[in-house]
């Protein structure tokens, strides 16, 4: 018997609507849902692999409890009840002994519900959730709240006259939503500027490509701002009515002449000038989020500020075809993640214990509280409030340190859900030491990963098609329907947290037995149930422009803060100024003699998603081995050819990857794939699925001098390395 059912894909962020083609109860094929208002039938190469993922023989299907030594692969199948009972009991006793702050959480990119995690942690009493948000989008999110009271979501791209792809490679990273919008805008005649050290597919098609030296983008931004002001290309009316700090900004950028910018960035001065003029003259214009800025460490936070300032002074905020904020109209009434997080239940006495918030208060409770207070001055539903999940975190390095040293207090238990910390976080060596030192480590995942292999309990996660989701984001709220019943004993994260919460005396706060009941509650204010929303796909926000003319911006001054008062109050630079990366040919010329290539890591490639799909045969056929890309001239000098295994080293460590040659990369650079491990290898220590062999994060540092001083964003890019031919084993 065959049938087709609606569902969605959660193998990356957009949650594309899909159709499951089912034969005899089994999903045999997945296609894009042509009636879905967001992806309109499109499906990418990864989404098509969904059936291979649902039924993969290596999927975790039952809860497991460790037997024997940690990391030695001894597991016993247990029931959900037993596993939850034992974890809850252990958490209770650790809390009693050390305080609730002894429990931490490591998160990855937003893959499943996340408000349930924050809700659980707030109720348990720990402020210490940490993870990759410190470098992924969230620096931009928090900073944009501080600058203009909300995050820009890029939905107006098709109507834009100029698109700046600044450290964003959408053809590989966002092939179903953003990239088609860019293609559409280009068809409509929009200009395109690409600022990327690599000649990406976008760069090939752009009007201008600026091959920037990694890590120097902020200098270019300051140069753009100077030129836009000096040549009178800014929006006078907007700047004088709706911004604060313009004169100080002008003074701050005065020295960033095209010549100086060119010297720092390696971009020819005429291109610095030409690109700034093209952007400022082609309104409306958009600069979508790009991880190339967030992952460059020391300048990352101020790059986000610089981009926000450029958008604002050119009058591109809240205009058709420009930069619009999230949530408007009916969508604003729906109870959202901030509502579900219930941050108010975490008392001040616990908030102050958040690890890393003394060094980076802007990204902890202090900054989040200030962003939230400014947001509350606006009418409810006008602008989504800042989620704690996105902008209020403990710092991962400090958490790992505390686990290892017991200082400033013992951190003894951790939960990891939808994250692979040994591959996602920098300084893998320290993460490994920390995970090994835990008294209790609990992981919930699809597969036995290198991180999961170190756990005491492993819980099996349901695939997105086996669970519903209310996807509330950037101006729309979509109901993502469950397509099939969960198979084996896989469950969703809500069931996991509720199961623990109820056992830990939180039952009053988990009144909804299923996640669908939670969503019914969220939708109550708009008079819909989740099932009804499924029928109509979702609620789309109404586009509204220049709302600030009535209400102002959700910042302390009610205006766009070119000079940020929140940053200033928290002891951070209120105006952006450029810092040379710690490892760079300019910042450390002596080191560059030994490590002569500029290293970037993690440029996205299809069909892989971070550390995932390595088990999926069809994906692995396309990309069987980890690849480091270098220029043919560089390879020649090093005596390397395509397909050779090379050793890539930084002062932090060495790994091996296969050489790929491309003239799209500068001869002084290397581009390393991230998140490589080998599910086919021995799972036990010391091999641990080969996680110490080709993992880019063994090379990435996380010490304070490499991190942005405002948020603590660590570098996965703008580093130095050397590459040698691997010696044959004798
Ligand atoms: N060197 C380097 N490192 C990087 C980056 C880089 O560019 N360079 N990029 C960084 C960035 S931006 C990010 S976001 C991180 C990503 O880091 P992660 O989010 O940790 O990356 P994934 O490999 O996708 O790991 C997710 C894990 O969760 C599991 N999983 C997926 N979906 C679900 C789910 O719904 N439920 C559960 N329970 N488990 C699930 C997967 O099987 C996988 O094991 O990596 C960061 N690390
Ligand atoms: N296929 C695939 N898609 C993904 C993911 C995945 O793992 N695989 N991960 C998802 C996640 S979590 C994220 S955050 C997004 C990220 O997606 P993108 O924002 O596209 O980020 P990246 O591909 O990491 O890097 C973008 C570009 O930045 C450039 N770059 C590196 N360093 C610098 C620099 O110093 N300055 C400038 N200007 N550019 C630089 C790189 O050359 C690259 O072309 O992708 C998402 N989509
Ligand atoms: S872009 Fe591809 S992998 Fe991501 S949600 Fe859509 S179909 Fe799935
Ligand atoms: Mo990310």
Short mmCIF file of N, CA and C in Angstrom, two decimals, residues 38-135:
data_model
loop_
_atom_site.label_atom_id
_atom_site.label_comp_id
_atom_site.label_asym_id
_atom_site.label_seq_id
_atom_site.Cartn_x
_atom_site.Cartn_y
_atom_site.Cartn_z
N UNK A 38 7.10 28.39 2.15
CA UNK A 38 8.48 28.85 2.32
C UNK A 38 9.42 28.21 1.28
N UNK A 39 9.44 26.89 1.21
CA UNK A 39 10.38 26.27 0.25
C UNK A 39 9.74 25.95 -1.11
N UNK A 40 8.41 26.06 -1.18
CA UNK A 40 7.69 25.91 -2.47
C UNK A 40 8.16 24.72 -3.30
N UNK A 41 8.26 23.59 -2.67
CA UNK A 41 8.58 22.38 -3.42
C UNK A 41 10.06 22.05 -3.52
N UNK A 42 10.90 22.99 -3.14
CA UNK A 42 12.34 22.72 -3.27
C UNK A 42 12.80 21.75 -2.19
N UNK A 43 13.74 20.93 -2.54
CA UNK A 43 14.37 20.04 -1.55
C UNK A 43 15.84 19.94 -1.95
N UNK A 44 16.72 19.86 -0.97
CA UNK A 44 18.15 19.83 -1.32
C UNK A 44 18.67 18.40 -1.28
N UNK A 45 19.92 18.24 -1.65
CA UNK A 45 20.53 16.90 -1.73
C UNK A 45 20.54 16.21 -0.37
N UNK A 46 20.66 16.99 0.71
CA UNK A 46 20.66 16.38 2.04
C UNK A 46 19.26 15.93 2.42
N UNK A 47 18.28 16.78 2.14
CA UNK A 47 16.89 16.45 2.47
C UNK A 47 16.44 15.16 1.79
N UNK A 48 16.93 14.94 0.58
CA UNK A 48 16.55 13.72 -0.15
C UNK A 48 17.07 12.46 0.54
N UNK A 49 18.07 12.63 1.39
CA UNK A 49 18.65 11.45 2.07
C UNK A 49 17.87 11.07 3.33
N UNK A 50 16.80 11.77 3.60
CA UNK A 50 16.03 11.51 4.83
C UNK A 50 15.71 10.02 5.05
N UNK A 51 15.22 9.27 4.02
CA UNK A 51 14.91 7.86 4.29
C UNK A 51 16.13 7.08 4.77
N UNK A 52 17.29 7.37 4.21
CA UNK A 52 18.51 6.67 4.65
C UNK A 52 18.81 6.95 6.11
N UNK A 53 18.46 8.15 6.54
CA UNK A 53 18.69 8.57 7.93
C UNK A 53 17.66 7.92 8.87
N UNK A 54 16.39 7.91 8.44
CA UNK A 54 15.34 7.36 9.32
C UNK A 54 15.64 5.89 9.67
N UNK A 55 16.05 5.13 8.67
CA UNK A 55 16.19 3.67 8.88
C UNK A 55 17.64 3.21 8.99
N UNK A 56 18.54 4.14 9.23
CA UNK A 56 19.95 3.74 9.22
C UNK A 56 20.24 2.70 10.32
N UNK A 57 20.97 1.63 9.96
CA UNK A 57 21.22 0.58 10.96
C UNK A 57 22.01 1.05 12.18
N UNK A 58 22.72 2.18 12.03
CA UNK A 58 23.48 2.64 13.20
C UNK A 58 22.70 3.61 14.09
N UNK A 59 21.42 3.85 13.77
CA UNK A 59 20.64 4.76 14.62
C UNK A 59 20.51 4.20 16.04
N UNK A 60 20.48 5.09 17.01
CA UNK A 60 20.19 4.70 18.39
C UNK A 60 18.68 4.52 18.50
N UNK A 61 18.27 3.38 19.02
CA UNK A 61 16.83 3.10 19.08
C UNK A 61 16.30 2.87 20.49
N UNK A 62 17.21 2.69 21.45
CA UNK A 62 16.82 2.42 22.84
C UNK A 62 17.77 3.17 23.77
N UNK A 63 17.33 3.52 24.98
CA UNK A 63 18.25 4.11 25.94
C UNK A 63 19.35 3.11 26.32
N UNK A 64 20.54 3.63 26.50
CA UNK A 64 21.68 2.78 26.86
C UNK A 64 22.32 3.30 28.13
N UNK A 65 22.81 2.36 28.93
CA UNK A 65 23.53 2.72 30.15
C UNK A 65 24.93 2.12 30.06
N UNK A 66 25.89 2.93 30.44
CA UNK A 66 27.27 2.45 30.35
C UNK A 66 27.53 1.32 31.33
N UNK A 67 28.30 0.32 30.87
CA UNK A 67 28.81 -0.70 31.78
C UNK A 67 30.32 -0.65 31.62
N UNK A 68 31.06 -0.85 32.62
CA UNK A 68 32.52 -0.80 32.49
C UNK A 68 33.04 0.63 32.44
N UNK A 69 34.30 0.73 32.02
CA UNK A 69 34.99 2.03 32.02
C UNK A 69 34.39 3.00 31.00
N UNK A 70 34.49 4.29 31.28
CA UNK A 70 34.02 5.31 30.33
C UNK A 70 34.79 5.20 29.01
N UNK A 71 34.04 5.24 27.93
CA UNK A 71 34.67 5.22 26.60
C UNK A 71 35.16 3.86 26.18
N UNK A 72 34.76 2.81 26.90
CA UNK A 72 35.22 1.47 26.49
C UNK A 72 34.13 0.66 25.79
N UNK A 73 33.03 1.34 25.47
CA UNK A 73 32.04 0.73 24.59
C UNK A 73 31.15 -0.33 25.22
N UNK A 74 31.15 -0.44 26.55
CA UNK A 74 30.25 -1.38 27.20
C UNK A 74 28.90 -0.71 27.45
N UNK A 75 27.84 -1.22 26.85
CA UNK A 75 26.51 -0.62 27.00
C UNK A 75 25.48 -1.69 27.31
N UNK A 76 24.50 -1.28 28.11
CA UNK A 76 23.41 -2.18 28.44
C UNK A 76 22.12 -1.46 28.06
N UNK A 77 21.21 -2.17 27.37
CA UNK A 77 19.93 -1.55 27.03
C UNK A 77 19.08 -1.45 28.29
N UNK A 78 18.51 -0.25 28.53
CA UNK A 78 17.61 -0.08 29.68
C UNK A 78 16.32 0.58 29.20
N UNK A 79 15.32 0.61 30.08
CA UNK A 79 14.06 1.26 29.68
C UNK A 79 14.20 2.77 29.87
N UNK A 80 13.30 3.51 29.23
CA UNK A 80 13.28 4.96 29.43
C UNK A 80 13.08 5.27 30.91
N UNK A 81 12.16 4.55 31.54
CA UNK A 81 11.88 4.84 32.95
C UNK A 81 13.12 4.63 33.81
N UNK A 82 13.80 3.52 33.58
CA UNK A 82 15.00 3.27 34.40
C UNK A 82 16.05 4.36 34.17
N UNK A 83 16.28 4.67 32.90
CA UNK A 83 17.32 5.65 32.59
C UNK A 83 16.97 7.02 33.19
N UNK A 84 15.71 7.44 33.03
CA UNK A 84 15.32 8.75 33.58
C UNK A 84 15.36 8.74 35.11
N UNK A 85 14.90 7.64 35.71
CA UNK A 85 14.93 7.54 37.18
C UNK A 85 16.36 7.70 37.69
N UNK A 86 17.27 6.98 37.06
CA UNK A 86 18.66 6.98 37.56
C UNK A 86 19.35 8.33 37.32
N UNK A 87 19.09 8.91 36.15
CA UNK A 87 19.71 10.23 35.88
C UNK A 87 19.16 11.26 36.86
N UNK A 88 17.84 11.23 37.06
CA UNK A 88 17.23 12.20 37.97
C UNK A 88 17.78 12.04 39.40
N UNK A 89 17.94 10.82 39.80
CA UNK A 89 18.45 10.57 41.16
C UNK A 89 19.87 11.09 41.32
N UNK A 90 20.68 10.83 40.32
CA UNK A 90 22.08 11.29 40.37
C UNK A 90 22.13 12.83 40.35
N UNK A 91 21.29 13.43 39.50
CA UNK A 91 21.28 14.90 39.44
C UNK A 91 20.88 15.49 40.79
N UNK A 92 19.90 14.86 41.42
CA UNK A 92 19.46 15.34 42.74
C UNK A 92 20.60 15.30 43.73
N UNK A 93 21.33 14.21 43.73
CA UNK A 93 22.38 14.11 44.74
C UNK A 93 23.55 15.06 44.42
N UNK A 94 23.85 15.25 43.15
CA UNK A 94 24.93 16.20 42.81
C UNK A 94 24.50 17.63 43.16
N UNK A 95 23.23 17.92 42.93
CA UNK A 95 22.72 19.26 43.25
C UNK A 95 22.83 19.52 44.76
N UNK A 96 22.47 18.50 45.51
CA UNK A 96 22.53 18.64 46.97
C UNK A 96 23.96 18.87 47.44
N UNK A 97 24.88 18.17 46.81
CA UNK A 97 26.29 18.25 47.24
C UNK A 97 26.95 19.55 46.79
N UNK A 98 26.71 19.95 45.53
CA UNK A 98 27.47 21.07 44.97
C UNK A 98 26.64 22.30 44.61
N UNK A 99 25.33 22.18 44.61
CA UNK A 99 24.48 23.29 44.14
C UNK A 99 24.06 23.02 42.70
N UNK A 100 22.96 23.67 42.29
CA UNK A 100 22.37 23.39 40.96
C UNK A 100 23.33 23.78 39.83
N UNK A 101 24.20 24.74 40.09
CA UNK A 101 25.12 25.21 39.04
C UNK A 101 26.13 24.15 38.63
N UNK A 102 26.13 23.04 39.32
CA UNK A 102 27.04 21.95 38.98
C UNK A 102 26.62 21.23 37.70
N UNK A 103 25.40 21.50 37.23
CA UNK A 103 24.93 20.88 35.97
C UNK A 103 25.11 21.85 34.81
N UNK A 104 25.71 21.36 33.75
CA UNK A 104 25.86 22.18 32.54
C UNK A 104 25.19 21.50 31.36
N UNK A 105 25.08 22.25 30.28
CA UNK A 105 24.48 21.74 29.05
C UNK A 105 25.34 22.22 27.89
N UNK A 106 25.60 21.35 26.92
CA UNK A 106 26.27 21.84 25.71
C UNK A 106 25.30 21.73 24.55
N UNK A 107 25.15 22.84 23.83
CA UNK A 107 24.22 22.82 22.71
C UNK A 107 24.94 23.00 21.38
N UNK A 108 24.30 22.51 20.35
CA UNK A 108 24.78 22.74 18.99
C UNK A 108 23.90 23.77 18.33
N UNK A 109 23.84 23.69 17.00
CA UNK A 109 23.01 24.64 16.29
C UNK A 109 21.55 24.22 16.45
N UNK A 110 20.63 25.14 16.25
CA UNK A 110 19.22 24.93 16.62
C UNK A 110 18.59 23.79 15.81
N UNK A 111 18.58 22.60 16.36
CA UNK A 111 18.11 21.45 15.62
C UNK A 111 16.78 20.90 16.12
N UNK A 112 16.55 21.06 17.39
CA UNK A 112 15.28 20.56 17.92
C UNK A 112 14.74 21.69 18.80
N UNK A 113 13.72 21.41 19.59
CA UNK A 113 13.21 22.48 20.45
C UNK A 113 14.36 22.86 21.38
N UNK A 114 14.41 24.09 21.82
CA UNK A 114 15.50 24.48 22.71
C UNK A 114 14.95 25.16 23.95
N UNK A 115 13.72 25.67 23.83
CA UNK A 115 13.09 26.28 24.99
C UNK A 115 12.87 25.25 26.10
N UNK A 116 12.69 23.97 25.71
CA UNK A 116 12.47 22.94 26.74
C UNK A 116 13.73 22.76 27.60
N UNK A 117 14.87 22.88 26.94
CA UNK A 117 16.15 22.79 27.65
C UNK A 117 16.28 23.94 28.64
N UNK A 118 16.03 25.13 28.13
CA UNK A 118 16.21 26.32 28.99
C UNK A 118 15.20 26.29 30.14
N UNK A 119 14.01 25.84 29.84
CA UNK A 119 12.97 25.73 30.87
C UNK A 119 13.44 24.78 31.97
N UNK A 120 13.96 23.63 31.54
CA UNK A 120 14.44 22.65 32.51
C UNK A 120 15.59 23.23 33.34
N UNK A 121 16.53 23.86 32.70
CA UNK A 121 17.68 24.40 33.43
C UNK A 121 17.27 25.52 34.39
N UNK A 122 16.36 26.38 33.96
CA UNK A 122 15.88 27.44 34.86
C UNK A 122 15.21 26.85 36.09
N UNK A 123 14.42 25.80 35.88
CA UNK A 123 13.72 25.17 37.00
C UNK A 123 14.69 24.41 37.90
N UNK A 124 15.67 23.79 37.29
CA UNK A 124 16.67 23.05 38.07
C UNK A 124 17.52 24.03 38.88
N UNK A 125 17.74 25.22 38.29
CA UNK A 125 18.48 26.26 39.00
C UNK A 125 19.88 26.52 38.48
N UNK A 126 20.17 26.01 37.27
CA UNK A 126 21.53 26.24 36.76
C UNK A 126 21.55 27.28 35.64
N UNK A 127 22.48 28.25 35.73
CA UNK A 127 22.62 29.25 34.66
C UNK A 127 23.62 28.81 33.60
N UNK A 128 24.09 27.56 33.67
CA UNK A 128 25.27 27.17 32.88
C UNK A 128 24.97 26.36 31.63
N UNK A 129 24.10 26.86 30.75
CA UNK A 129 24.01 26.23 29.44
C UNK A 129 25.03 26.93 28.55
N UNK A 130 25.76 26.15 27.77
CA UNK A 130 26.80 26.75 26.93
C UNK A 130 26.86 26.00 25.61
N UNK A 131 27.57 26.57 24.64
CA UNK A 131 27.72 25.87 23.37
C UNK A 131 28.08 26.78 22.23
N UNK A 132 27.74 26.32 21.02
CA UNK A 132 28.24 26.97 19.81
C UNK A 132 27.58 28.32 19.53
N UNK A 133 26.50 28.64 20.24
CA UNK A 133 25.87 29.93 19.97
C UNK A 133 26.82 31.10 20.23
N UNK A 134 27.87 30.88 20.99
CA UNK A 134 28.83 31.95 21.25
C UNK A 134 29.51 32.40 19.95
N UNK A 135 29.49 31.54 18.94
CA UNK A 135 30.07 31.96 17.66
C UNK A 135 29.10 31.85 16.50
#
